[in-house]
């Protein structure tokens, strides 16, 4: 017993030392190597792992310079806060423009960041779809079906989850269009919808777990890419994806963190990095990870993977993130009114 | 000679150790707490009051304090039982059992939360047994209490255990030779000695429960006005970059907890005094 313990301790010690050595070695030897830090949100982990490899190869061919890109993932709002609090990000690729706006307001990003790249600085887009149990036993086809008796809807809390804000706004937009833009009716619809939500998870992954593992609810409101990933990972024999008649165009934006890039002298490569997301290769990687590409050539190639549905944007329908945030999710906003005591 | 030693105090080095104590308390407790206070100064007094007493925030305090108190009380009873068994009886595997008590300390609370939810949700091992009886555990205050019991139990066991160990068995023997029943012996001889550590254990478990976040968010269901805990509201405000609002709620939570702990402490002191 004692011997085992001793050996274990030694093994642990050796491991720790070699890890430290490896970490030091990495930063020491790569004098000519450029380091980029991409601060992103949770579900983009696989996407950027692949994209970073592609970009590093591209950059080395182009400029003969080695670039190593580090990734940081977490909740979108949390990630935004980390950058504001001093996380040395060169670029941010977050779930909502609102989170990047917050970094801009902290003075780290220059104004007008959303116009810097094409398509509102969103190289790939997504939308909100329904994940239902195999065979769609409750016959859910569209948003209206979500508020029928006996339907339980799983969606996270829009006040703690960036992704959940897209879900909420998608439902709101649909209700507006169904009721000739009558706001009171839209509010009634969304209120009714949230009465069908038995559990408000704090994040998107939590909601997926609740739906998939705990077997709670009849339908999960999810990002299109997350829904496809769930189906792919958990087996196509368990879940179906339902596309509603219309939904919101989710535009996860990207931006260079100007202050940090200038300080570290990485502006050129940071800008090229984001620009490369729009290239043929970048767009293909996005499409392969179930994000909707914006480049026409790639778009047409993956036409069958992304069914055409009517999509409305946050700018057209809600006047941008700042306004949507203020009106719906702030203290005393419409979402808090939904839960106000009668 | 004699007078100089008494002037210097019993132990040497008061100056240095006091310096270190003050330094560490400042670095680890006082400065972070004052930063919290500073963060909320972005608010006017009225705005602070509005945020801290919003109906949803009040409901979340209620959930947090009631479940923490319930969990603390249950832990106090259970903890006493566990400590009693561990101190007074010999059984195979006792060492292992004893070591296991501390595991909730080591486990990341989120892991605890996820596993508890998996077990107690309607399709989990234990949850599925209660479901036919119409009792839902996960996603209700019962689930929250359960999670808080899990993370609070070591506090009670570890404060009661040493006191119980020190307790002189001879005093109990004397009581019984004087004709006291076993229950009487427990009530009049053993329990008075245990009340102070039990109160400390309760206070610790309770305080831990109020601030607990990781293990609760998974099992609570987070429904506003019903099962939403105050720490989650703080997180949701931070998520929306509302630092001042978040610190306002946090500060309120801190103040209430502090007052409650102060109350428990003074009560405990009184109990100790009357026991002597």
Coordinates of C-alpha atoms in Angstrom, one line a residue:
Chain A
X1 CA 0.0 0.0 0.0
X2 CA 2.7 2.4 1.0
X3 CA 4.8 1.5 -2.0
X4 CA 1.9 2.2 -4.3
X5 CA 1.3 5.6 -2.7
X6 CA 5.0 6.4 -3.0
X7 CA 5.1 5.5 -6.7
X8 CA 1.9 7.4 -7.3
X9 CA 3.4 10.5 -5.7
X10 CA 6.5 10.2 -7.7
X11 CA 4.6 9.7 -10.9
X12 CA 2.5 12.8 -10.1
X13 CA 5.6 14.8 -9.3
X14 CA 7.2 13.8 -12.6
X15 CA 4.1 14.6 -14.5
X16 CA 3.8 18.0 -12.9
X17 CA 7.4 18.9 -13.5
X18 CA 7.2 17.8 -17.2
X19 CA 4.0 19.7 -17.7
X20 CA 5.6 22.9 -16.3
X21 CA 8.7 22.2 -18.5
X22 CA 6.5 21.7 -21.5
X23 CA 4.6 24.9 -20.8
X24 CA 7.9 26.9 -20.4
X25 CA 9.4 25.3 -23.4
X26 CA 6.5 26.3 -25.5
X27 CA 6.6 29.9 -24.7
X28 CA 10.4 30.0 -24.8
X29 CA 11.2 28.3 -28.1
X30 CA 8.5 30.0 -30.2
X31 CA 10.2 33.4 -30.4
X32 CA 9.2 33.9 -34.0
X33 CA 5.9 32.3 -33.5
X34 CA 2.9 34.6 -33.3
X35 CA 0.3 33.9 -30.6
X36 CA -3.3 34.6 -31.0
X37 CA -6.0 34.2 -28.4
X38 CA -9.5 33.6 -29.7
X39 CA -12.1 34.1 -27.0
X40 CA -15.3 32.4 -28.1
X41 CA -18.4 30.8 -26.7
X42 CA -19.3 27.2 -25.9
X43 CA -20.5 25.4 -29.0
X44 CA -17.8 26.7 -31.4
X45 CA -15.0 24.6 -29.9
X46 CA -15.0 22.0 -32.7
X47 CA -15.4 24.6 -35.3
X48 CA -12.4 26.7 -34.2
X49 CA -10.2 23.7 -33.5
X50 CA -10.5 22.8 -37.2
X51 CA -10.4 26.4 -38.5
X52 CA -7.3 27.3 -36.5
X53 CA -5.4 24.5 -38.1
X54 CA -6.5 25.6 -41.6
X55 CA -5.6 29.2 -40.9
X56 CA -2.2 28.4 -39.4
X57 CA -1.3 26.5 -42.6
X58 CA -2.7 29.3 -44.8
X59 CA -0.7 31.9 -42.9
X60 CA 2.5 30.0 -43.0
X61 CA 2.2 29.5 -46.7
X62 CA 1.3 33.2 -47.3
X63 CA 3.8 34.9 -44.9
X64 CA 6.1 32.2 -43.8
X65 CA 5.2 32.9 -40.3
X66 CA 4.2 30.4 -37.7
X67 CA 1.0 31.3 -35.8
X68 CA -0.4 29.4 -32.9
X69 CA -3.9 30.1 -31.9
X70 CA -5.3 29.5 -28.5
X71 CA -9.0 29.0 -27.8
X72 CA -11.0 30.0 -24.8
X73 CA -14.6 28.8 -24.5
X74 CA -17.4 29.5 -22.1
X75 CA -20.7 31.2 -21.8
X76 CA -20.8 34.2 -24.2
X77 CA -21.5 36.8 -21.5
X78 CA -19.0 35.3 -19.2
X79 CA -16.4 35.4 -22.0
X80 CA -17.2 39.0 -22.7
X81 CA -16.7 39.9 -19.1
X82 CA -13.4 38.1 -18.9
X83 CA -12.1 40.2 -21.8
X84 CA -13.4 43.4 -20.2
X85 CA -11.7 42.3 -17.0
X86 CA -8.4 41.8 -18.8
X87 CA -8.2 38.5 -20.6
X88 CA -5.7 39.2 -23.4
X89 CA -7.9 38.3 -26.3
X90 CA -6.8 39.3 -29.8
X91 CA -10.1 38.4 -31.3
X92 CA -13.5 37.6 -29.9
X93 CA -16.1 35.4 -31.7
X94 CA -19.1 35.5 -29.5
X95 CA -22.8 34.5 -29.6
X96 CA -24.3 38.0 -29.6
X97 CA -23.5 41.4 -30.8
X98 CA -24.5 42.7 -27.4
X99 CA -21.6 41.0 -25.7
X100 CA -19.1 42.6 -28.1
X101 CA -20.9 45.9 -27.6
X102 CA -20.2 45.6 -23.9
X103 CA -16.5 45.1 -24.7
X104 CA -16.6 48.2 -26.9
X105 CA -18.2 50.2 -24.2
X106 CA -15.3 49.2 -21.9
X107 CA -13.1 50.9 -24.5
X108 CA -11.3 47.8 -25.8
X109 CA -12.9 47.7 -29.3
X110 CA -13.3 50.7 -31.6
X111 CA -16.7 51.9 -32.6
X112 CA -18.2 50.6 -35.8
X113 CA -16.8 47.1 -35.3
X114 CA -20.0 45.5 -36.7
X115 CA -19.4 47.2 -40.1
X116 CA -15.8 46.1 -40.4
X117 CA -16.5 42.7 -41.9
X118 CA -19.2 41.6 -44.3
X119 CA -22.7 40.5 -43.2
X120 CA -22.6 42.5 -39.9
X121 CA -19.3 40.9 -39.1
X122 CA -21.0 37.5 -38.9
X123 CA -19.1 35.2 -41.2
X124 CA -21.5 32.3 -40.5
X125 CA -25.0 32.4 -39.2
X126 CA -27.4 30.0 -37.6
X127 CA -31.1 29.8 -36.6
X128 CA -33.3 28.5 -33.9
X129 CA -35.0 25.1 -34.6
X130 CA -36.9 22.5 -32.6
X131 CA -35.4 19.2 -31.5
X132 CA -38.1 16.7 -30.8
X133 CA -38.2 13.0 -29.8
X134 CA -38.0 10.5 -32.6
X135 CA -41.1 10.3 -34.7
X136 CA -42.3 13.6 -33.3
X137 CA -45.0 11.9 -31.1
X138 CA -46.6 15.2 -30.1
X139 CA -46.8 16.4 -33.7
X140 CA -44.9 19.6 -33.3
X141 CA -44.6 21.6 -36.5
X142 CA -44.5 25.2 -35.7
X143 CA -44.3 27.8 -32.9
X144 CA -48.1 27.6 -32.3
X145 CA -47.8 23.9 -31.3
X146 CA -45.5 24.8 -28.4
X147 CA -48.3 26.5 -26.4
X148 CA -50.8 23.7 -26.8
X149 CA -52.0 21.9 -23.7
X150 CA -49.6 19.2 -22.5
X151 CA -46.6 20.3 -24.3
X152 CA -43.4 21.0 -22.3
X153 CA -40.8 23.2 -23.8
X154 CA -37.1 23.2 -22.8
X155 CA -35.2 26.4 -23.2
X156 CA -32.6 28.0 -20.9
X157 CA -33.1 31.3 -19.1
X158 CA -32.5 34.3 -21.5
X159 CA -31.1 36.2 -18.6
X160 CA -28.2 33.8 -18.0
X161 CA -27.8 32.4 -21.5
X162 CA -27.0 34.3 -24.7
X163 CA -28.3 31.5 -26.9
X164 CA -31.6 31.5 -25.0
X165 CA -32.1 35.2 -25.9
X166 CA -32.1 34.1 -29.6
X167 CA -34.8 31.5 -28.7
X168 CA -36.9 34.1 -27.0
X169 CA -36.6 36.6 -29.7
X170 CA -37.4 34.0 -32.4
X171 CA -40.7 33.2 -30.7
X172 CA -41.4 36.9 -30.2
X173 CA -40.8 37.6 -33.9
X174 CA -43.0 34.8 -35.0
X175 CA -45.9 36.0 -32.8
X176 CA -45.5 39.5 -34.1
X177 CA -45.8 38.4 -37.7
X178 CA -48.8 36.2 -36.8
X179 CA -50.6 39.0 -35.2
X180 CA -50.0 42.0 -37.5
X181 CA -47.2 43.3 -35.4
X182 CA -49.4 43.6 -32.3
X183 CA -47.0 43.8 -29.4
X184 CA -49.5 43.0 -26.8
X185 CA -50.5 39.8 -28.6
X186 CA -46.8 38.8 -29.0
X187 CA -46.2 39.3 -25.3
X188 CA -49.2 37.1 -24.5
X189 CA -47.8 34.4 -26.8
X190 CA -44.3 34.5 -25.3
X191 CA -45.8 34.5 -21.8
X192 CA -47.8 31.5 -22.6
X193 CA -44.8 29.8 -24.1
X194 CA -42.8 30.3 -21.0
X195 CA -45.6 28.8 -18.9
X196 CA -44.9 25.6 -20.8
X197 CA -41.3 25.7 -19.7
X198 CA -40.9 23.4 -16.6
X199 CA -37.2 24.1 -16.0
X200 CA -35.1 27.1 -16.9
X201 CA -31.5 25.9 -17.2
X202 CA -28.8 28.5 -16.8
X203 CA -27.1 27.6 -20.1
X204 CA -27.7 26.0 -23.5
X205 CA -25.7 22.8 -22.7
X206 CA -27.7 22.4 -19.4
X207 CA -30.9 22.6 -21.3
X208 CA -29.7 20.0 -23.8
X209 CA -28.8 17.7 -20.9
X210 CA -32.2 18.2 -19.4
X211 CA -34.0 17.3 -22.6
X212 CA -31.7 14.5 -23.7
X213 CA -30.5 12.8 -20.5
X214 CA -33.3 13.6 -18.0
X215 CA -36.0 13.0 -20.6
X216 CA -37.8 16.1 -19.6
X217 CA -40.0 18.0 -22.1
X218 CA -41.3 17.4 -25.6
X219 CA -39.3 19.9 -27.5
X220 CA -35.9 21.6 -27.1
X221 CA -35.4 25.1 -28.6
X222 CA -31.9 24.9 -29.9
X223 CA -29.4 26.5 -32.3
X224 CA -29.5 24.7 -35.6
X225 CA -25.8 23.6 -35.3
X226 CA -26.3 22.4 -31.7
X227 CA -29.4 20.4 -32.8
X228 CA -27.5 18.7 -35.6
X229 CA -24.6 18.0 -33.2
X230 CA -27.0 16.4 -30.7
X231 CA -28.5 14.2 -33.4
X232 CA -25.1 13.3 -34.7
X233 CA -23.7 12.5 -31.2
X234 CA -26.7 10.9 -29.6
X235 CA -27.9 8.8 -32.6
X236 CA -30.4 9.8 -35.3
X237 CA -32.7 7.1 -33.9
X238 CA -33.5 9.2 -30.9
X239 CA -34.3 12.7 -32.1
X240 CA -35.7 14.6 -35.0
X241 CA -35.2 18.1 -36.1
X242 CA -38.2 20.2 -36.9
X243 CA -37.9 23.5 -38.9
X244 CA -40.6 26.0 -38.0
X245 CA -42.3 28.1 -40.7
X246 CA -40.0 31.0 -39.7
X247 CA -37.3 31.8 -37.2
X248 CA -34.6 34.3 -36.4
X249 CA -31.4 34.7 -38.2
X250 CA -28.8 34.2 -35.5
X251 CA -25.7 36.2 -36.3
X252 CA -22.8 35.3 -34.0
X253 CA -20.4 38.2 -34.7
X254 CA -16.6 38.4 -34.6
X255 CA -14.3 41.4 -33.9
X256 CA -10.7 42.2 -33.3
X257 CA -10.0 43.5 -29.8
X258 CA -8.2 46.6 -31.0
X259 CA -6.6 47.6 -27.7
X260 CA -5.1 44.1 -27.1
X261 CA -4.1 43.6 -30.8
X262 CA -2.3 46.9 -30.9
X263 CA -0.5 46.3 -27.6
X264 CA 0.7 42.9 -28.7
X265 CA 1.4 43.9 -32.2
X266 CA -0.9 41.2 -33.7
X267 CA -3.3 43.4 -35.5
X268 CA -2.3 42.2 -39.0
X269 CA -2.6 38.5 -38.3
X270 CA -5.8 39.0 -36.1
X271 CA -7.5 40.8 -39.0
X272 CA -6.4 38.2 -41.5
X273 CA -7.6 35.5 -39.1
X274 CA -11.2 36.9 -39.1
X275 CA -11.1 37.7 -42.8
X276 CA -10.1 34.1 -43.5
X277 CA -13.4 33.0 -41.9
X278 CA -15.0 34.4 -45.1
X279 CA -12.8 32.5 -47.4
X280 CA -13.9 29.4 -49.3
X281 CA -12.0 27.2 -46.8
X282 CA -13.3 29.0 -43.7
X283 CA -16.8 28.8 -45.0
X284 CA -16.6 25.1 -45.8
X285 CA -15.4 24.4 -42.3
X286 CA -18.2 26.4 -40.8
X287 CA -20.7 24.5 -43.0
X288 CA -19.2 21.2 -42.0
X289 CA -19.8 22.2 -38.4
X290 CA -23.5 23.0 -39.2
X291 CA -23.2 26.7 -39.3
X292 CA -24.9 28.4 -42.3
X293 CA -22.2 29.8 -44.6
X294 CA -22.6 33.3 -46.1
X295 CA -20.4 32.8 -49.1
X296 CA -22.6 32.1 -52.2
X297 CA -20.4 29.3 -53.7
X298 CA -20.3 27.4 -50.4
X299 CA -23.9 28.1 -49.7
X300 CA -25.1 26.5 -52.9
X301 CA -22.8 23.5 -52.2
X302 CA -24.5 22.9 -48.9
X303 CA -28.0 23.8 -50.0
X304 CA -29.5 20.5 -48.9
X305 CA -27.9 20.6 -45.5
X306 CA -29.7 23.9 -44.6
X307 CA -33.4 24.0 -45.4
X308 CA -34.6 27.3 -46.6
X309 CA -37.0 28.9 -44.1
X310 CA -38.1 32.4 -43.6
X311 CA -35.6 34.2 -41.4
X312 CA -35.8 37.6 -39.8
X313 CA -32.9 39.6 -38.4
X314 CA -32.5 41.2 -35.0
X315 CA -31.8 44.6 -36.6
X316 CA -35.0 44.6 -38.7
X317 CA -37.3 43.2 -36.1
X318 CA -35.9 44.6 -32.8
X319 CA -33.8 47.5 -33.8
X320 CA -30.5 45.8 -32.8
X321 CA -29.2 44.2 -29.7
X322 CA -29.1 47.2 -27.4
X323 CA -32.7 47.9 -27.9
X324 CA -33.8 44.3 -27.6
X325 CA -31.8 43.8 -24.5
X326 CA -33.2 46.9 -22.9
X327 CA -36.8 46.2 -23.8
X328 CA -36.9 42.4 -23.1
X329 CA -34.2 41.3 -20.7
X330 CA -33.3 44.2 -18.4
X331 CA -34.7 44.6 -14.9
X332 CA -38.4 45.3 -15.3
X333 CA -38.2 44.2 -19.0
X334 CA -40.8 42.0 -20.6
X335 CA -39.1 38.8 -19.6
X336 CA -39.2 39.7 -16.0
X337 CA -42.8 40.8 -16.3
X338 CA -43.7 37.3 -17.5
X339 CA -42.7 36.0 -14.0
X340 CA -44.1 38.9 -12.0
X341 CA -46.6 37.8 -9.3
X342 CA -50.2 38.4 -10.3
Chain B
X1 CA 11.8 39.3 36.1
X2 CA 8.4 38.1 37.0
X3 CA 6.7 41.2 36.0
X4 CA 8.5 41.4 32.6
X5 CA 7.3 38.0 31.5
X6 CA 3.7 38.8 32.3
X7 CA 4.0 42.0 30.4
X8 CA 5.2 40.1 27.4
X9 CA 2.3 37.7 27.4
X10 CA 2.2 33.9 27.5
X11 CA 3.4 33.2 24.0
X12 CA 6.2 35.0 22.2
X13 CA 5.9 36.9 19.0
X14 CA 2.5 38.5 19.4
X15 CA 3.6 41.5 17.2
X16 CA 4.7 39.5 14.2
X17 CA 1.8 37.0 14.3
X18 CA -0.7 39.7 14.7
X19 CA 0.8 41.5 11.8
X20 CA 0.6 38.3 9.6
X21 CA -3.0 37.7 10.7
X22 CA -4.1 41.2 9.8
X23 CA -2.3 41.0 6.5
X24 CA -3.9 37.7 5.5
X25 CA -7.3 38.7 6.7
X26 CA -7.0 41.9 4.6
X27 CA -5.8 40.2 1.5
X28 CA -8.2 37.3 1.5
X29 CA -11.3 38.7 3.2
X30 CA -11.4 42.4 3.8
X31 CA -10.1 43.8 0.5
X32 CA -12.3 41.6 -1.8
X33 CA -15.3 42.5 0.3
X34 CA -14.6 46.2 0.1
X35 CA -14.2 45.8 -3.6
X36 CA -17.7 44.4 -3.6
X37 CA -18.9 47.4 -1.7
X38 CA -17.1 49.7 -4.1
X39 CA -18.6 48.1 -7.2
X40 CA -22.1 48.8 -5.9
X41 CA -21.4 52.4 -5.3
X42 CA -22.3 53.0 -9.0
X43 CA -25.8 52.9 -7.7
X44 CA -27.8 55.6 -5.9
X45 CA -29.3 54.5 -2.6
X46 CA -32.8 54.4 -4.2
X47 CA -31.6 52.3 -7.1
X48 CA -29.8 50.0 -4.7
X49 CA -33.0 49.6 -2.7
X50 CA -35.1 49.0 -5.9
X51 CA -32.7 46.3 -7.1
X52 CA -32.3 44.6 -3.8
X53 CA -36.0 44.5 -2.9
X54 CA -37.4 43.7 -6.3
X55 CA -40.2 41.1 -6.0
X56 CA -38.2 38.5 -7.9
X57 CA -35.1 39.1 -5.8
X58 CA -37.1 38.9 -2.6
X59 CA -38.5 35.6 -3.8
X60 CA -35.0 34.3 -4.4
X61 CA -33.8 35.3 -0.9
X62 CA -36.8 33.4 0.5
X63 CA -35.9 30.3 -1.5
X64 CA -32.2 30.6 -0.6
X65 CA -32.6 31.2 3.1
X66 CA -35.4 28.7 3.7
X67 CA -33.8 25.8 1.8
X68 CA -30.4 26.6 3.5
X69 CA -32.1 26.7 6.9
X70 CA -34.0 23.5 6.2
X71 CA -30.8 21.8 5.0
X72 CA -28.8 23.1 7.9
X73 CA -31.4 21.8 10.4
X74 CA -31.6 18.3 8.8
X75 CA -27.8 18.2 8.6
X76 CA -27.6 19.1 12.3
X77 CA -29.7 16.1 13.2
X78 CA -28.1 13.7 10.7
X79 CA -24.6 15.0 11.5
X80 CA -25.1 14.3 15.2
X81 CA -26.2 10.8 14.4
X82 CA -23.3 10.1 12.1
X83 CA -20.8 11.6 14.5
X84 CA -22.3 9.5 17.3
X85 CA -22.0 6.3 15.4
X86 CA -18.4 7.1 14.3
X87 CA -17.2 8.0 17.8
X88 CA -19.1 5.4 19.9
X89 CA -19.1 2.3 17.9
X90 CA -16.7 0.0 16.2
X91 CA -17.6 -1.6 12.9
X92 CA -15.8 -2.9 9.9
X93 CA -15.0 -0.2 7.3
X94 CA -15.2 2.6 9.9
X95 CA -12.1 4.3 8.6
X96 CA -13.4 4.4 5.1
X97 CA -16.8 5.6 6.2
X98 CA -15.1 8.3 8.3
X99 CA -13.0 9.5 5.4
X100 CA -16.0 9.6 3.1
X101 CA -17.6 12.3 5.2
X102 CA -15.2 14.8 3.8
X103 CA -15.8 13.9 0.1
X104 CA -18.4 16.6 -0.4
X105 CA -15.7 19.1 0.3
X106 CA -13.4 17.8 -2.4
X107 CA -16.0 17.3 -5.1
X108 CA -16.6 20.2 -7.4
X109 CA -20.1 21.4 -6.5
X110 CA -21.2 21.4 -10.1
X111 CA -20.4 17.7 -10.3
X112 CA -22.4 17.1 -7.2
X113 CA -25.3 19.0 -8.7
X114 CA -25.2 17.1 -12.0
X115 CA -25.1 13.7 -10.3
X116 CA -27.8 14.6 -7.8
X117 CA -30.0 15.7 -10.6
X118 CA -29.4 12.5 -12.5
X119 CA -30.4 10.4 -9.6
X120 CA -33.4 12.4 -8.3
X121 CA -35.0 13.5 -11.6
X122 CA -38.2 11.8 -12.6
X123 CA -36.4 9.2 -14.7
X124 CA -33.4 8.8 -12.3
X125 CA -32.8 5.8 -9.9
X126 CA -34.4 7.3 -6.9
X127 CA -36.6 10.0 -8.5
X128 CA -38.4 7.3 -10.4
X129 CA -39.4 5.6 -7.2
X130 CA -41.0 8.8 -5.8
X131 CA -42.6 9.9 -9.1
X132 CA -45.5 7.4 -8.8
X133 CA -46.3 8.8 -5.4
X134 CA -46.6 12.2 -6.9
X135 CA -43.5 13.5 -5.3
X136 CA -41.1 15.4 -7.5
X137 CA -37.6 15.9 -6.0
X138 CA -35.5 17.5 -8.8
X139 CA -36.5 20.9 -9.9
X140 CA -38.4 21.7 -6.7
X141 CA -37.3 23.2 -3.3
X142 CA -36.9 19.6 -2.1
X143 CA -34.2 19.1 -4.6
X144 CA -32.4 22.3 -3.6
X145 CA -32.6 21.3 0.0
X146 CA -31.1 17.9 -0.9
X147 CA -28.2 19.5 -2.7
X148 CA -27.5 21.8 0.2
X149 CA -27.7 18.9 2.7
X150 CA -25.1 17.1 0.6
X151 CA -22.6 20.0 0.7
X152 CA -23.4 20.9 4.3
X153 CA -23.2 17.6 6.1
X154 CA -19.3 17.5 6.7
X155 CA -19.5 20.8 8.6
X156 CA -21.7 19.3 11.3
X157 CA -20.0 16.0 11.5
X158 CA -16.6 17.6 11.8
X159 CA -17.5 20.1 14.4
X160 CA -19.4 17.6 16.6
X161 CA -17.1 14.7 16.3
X162 CA -14.1 16.0 18.3
X163 CA -16.3 17.3 21.1
X164 CA -18.0 13.9 21.4
X165 CA -14.6 12.2 21.4
X166 CA -13.5 14.4 24.3
X167 CA -16.6 13.7 26.3
X168 CA -15.8 11.6 29.4
X169 CA -17.5 8.3 29.4
X170 CA -17.1 8.2 33.2
X171 CA -19.5 11.1 33.6
X172 CA -22.2 9.1 31.8
X173 CA -21.4 6.0 33.8
X174 CA -21.8 8.1 37.0
X175 CA -25.1 9.3 35.8
X176 CA -26.4 5.8 35.1
X177 CA -25.2 4.5 38.5
X178 CA -27.1 7.4 40.1
X179 CA -30.2 5.9 38.5
X180 CA -30.6 8.0 35.4
X181 CA -32.2 6.4 32.3
X182 CA -30.2 6.3 29.1
X183 CA -32.4 9.0 27.6
X184 CA -32.1 11.1 30.7
X185 CA -28.3 10.7 30.6
X186 CA -28.2 11.8 27.0
X187 CA -30.5 14.8 27.6
X188 CA -29.0 16.1 30.8
X189 CA -25.4 15.1 30.5
X190 CA -24.4 14.6 26.9
X191 CA -26.6 17.0 25.0
X192 CA -25.7 20.2 26.9
X193 CA -22.1 19.7 26.0
X194 CA -23.0 19.1 22.3
X195 CA -25.2 22.1 21.8
X196 CA -22.5 24.7 21.1
X197 CA -20.7 22.5 18.5
X198 CA -24.1 21.6 17.0
X199 CA -24.9 25.3 16.6
X200 CA -21.6 26.0 15.1
X201 CA -22.1 23.1 12.6
X202 CA -25.6 24.4 11.8
X203 CA -24.3 28.0 11.3
X204 CA -21.5 26.7 8.9
X205 CA -23.8 24.5 6.9
X206 CA -26.4 27.2 6.7
X207 CA -24.0 29.9 5.6
X208 CA -22.5 27.6 3.0
X209 CA -26.0 26.8 1.8
X210 CA -27.0 30.5 1.3
X211 CA -24.1 31.2 -1.1
X212 CA -24.1 27.8 -2.8
X213 CA -24.4 28.0 -6.6
X214 CA -22.8 25.2 -8.5
X215 CA -24.7 22.2 -7.0
X216 CA -28.0 24.0 -7.0
X217 CA -28.4 25.4 -10.4
X218 CA -28.7 22.0 -12.0
X219 CA -31.2 20.6 -9.6
X220 CA -33.3 23.6 -8.9
X221 CA -34.9 24.2 -12.3
X222 CA -34.4 27.9 -11.7
X223 CA -38.0 29.0 -12.1
X224 CA -38.3 32.7 -11.2
X225 CA -40.4 33.3 -8.1
X226 CA -40.4 29.5 -7.3
X227 CA -37.0 27.8 -7.3
X228 CA -34.7 30.6 -8.3
X229 CA -31.8 31.0 -5.8
X230 CA -30.3 34.4 -5.1
X231 CA -26.8 33.5 -6.3
X232 CA -28.3 32.6 -9.7
X233 CA -29.9 36.1 -9.9
X234 CA -26.5 37.5 -9.2
X235 CA -25.0 35.5 -12.0
X236 CA -27.7 36.5 -14.4
X237 CA -27.1 40.1 -13.7
X238 CA -23.4 39.7 -14.3
X239 CA -24.2 37.8 -17.5
X240 CA -25.8 41.0 -18.7
X241 CA -22.9 43.2 -17.6
X242 CA -25.0 44.7 -14.8
X243 CA -22.2 44.8 -12.2
X244 CA -23.8 47.3 -9.9
X245 CA -27.1 45.4 -9.8
X246 CA -25.3 42.1 -9.1
X247 CA -23.3 43.6 -6.3
X248 CA -26.4 45.2 -4.8
X249 CA -28.1 41.7 -4.6
X250 CA -24.8 40.2 -3.3
X251 CA -24.4 42.9 -0.7
X252 CA -28.0 42.4 0.6
X253 CA -27.4 38.7 0.8
X254 CA -24.2 39.3 2.7
X255 CA -25.8 41.7 5.1
X256 CA -28.7 39.4 5.9
X257 CA -26.4 36.4 6.3
X258 CA -24.0 38.4 8.6
X259 CA -26.9 39.4 10.8
X260 CA -28.2 35.9 11.0
X261 CA -24.7 34.5 11.8
X262 CA -24.2 37.1 14.4
X263 CA -27.4 36.1 16.0
X264 CA -26.5 32.4 16.0
X265 CA -23.1 33.3 17.5
X266 CA -24.5 35.3 20.3
X267 CA -27.1 32.7 21.0
X268 CA -24.3 30.1 21.2
X269 CA -22.3 32.2 23.6
X270 CA -25.3 32.5 25.9
X271 CA -25.9 28.8 25.8
X272 CA -22.2 28.2 26.6
X273 CA -22.4 30.6 29.6
X274 CA -25.5 29.0 31.1
X275 CA -24.0 25.5 30.6
X276 CA -21.0 26.5 32.7

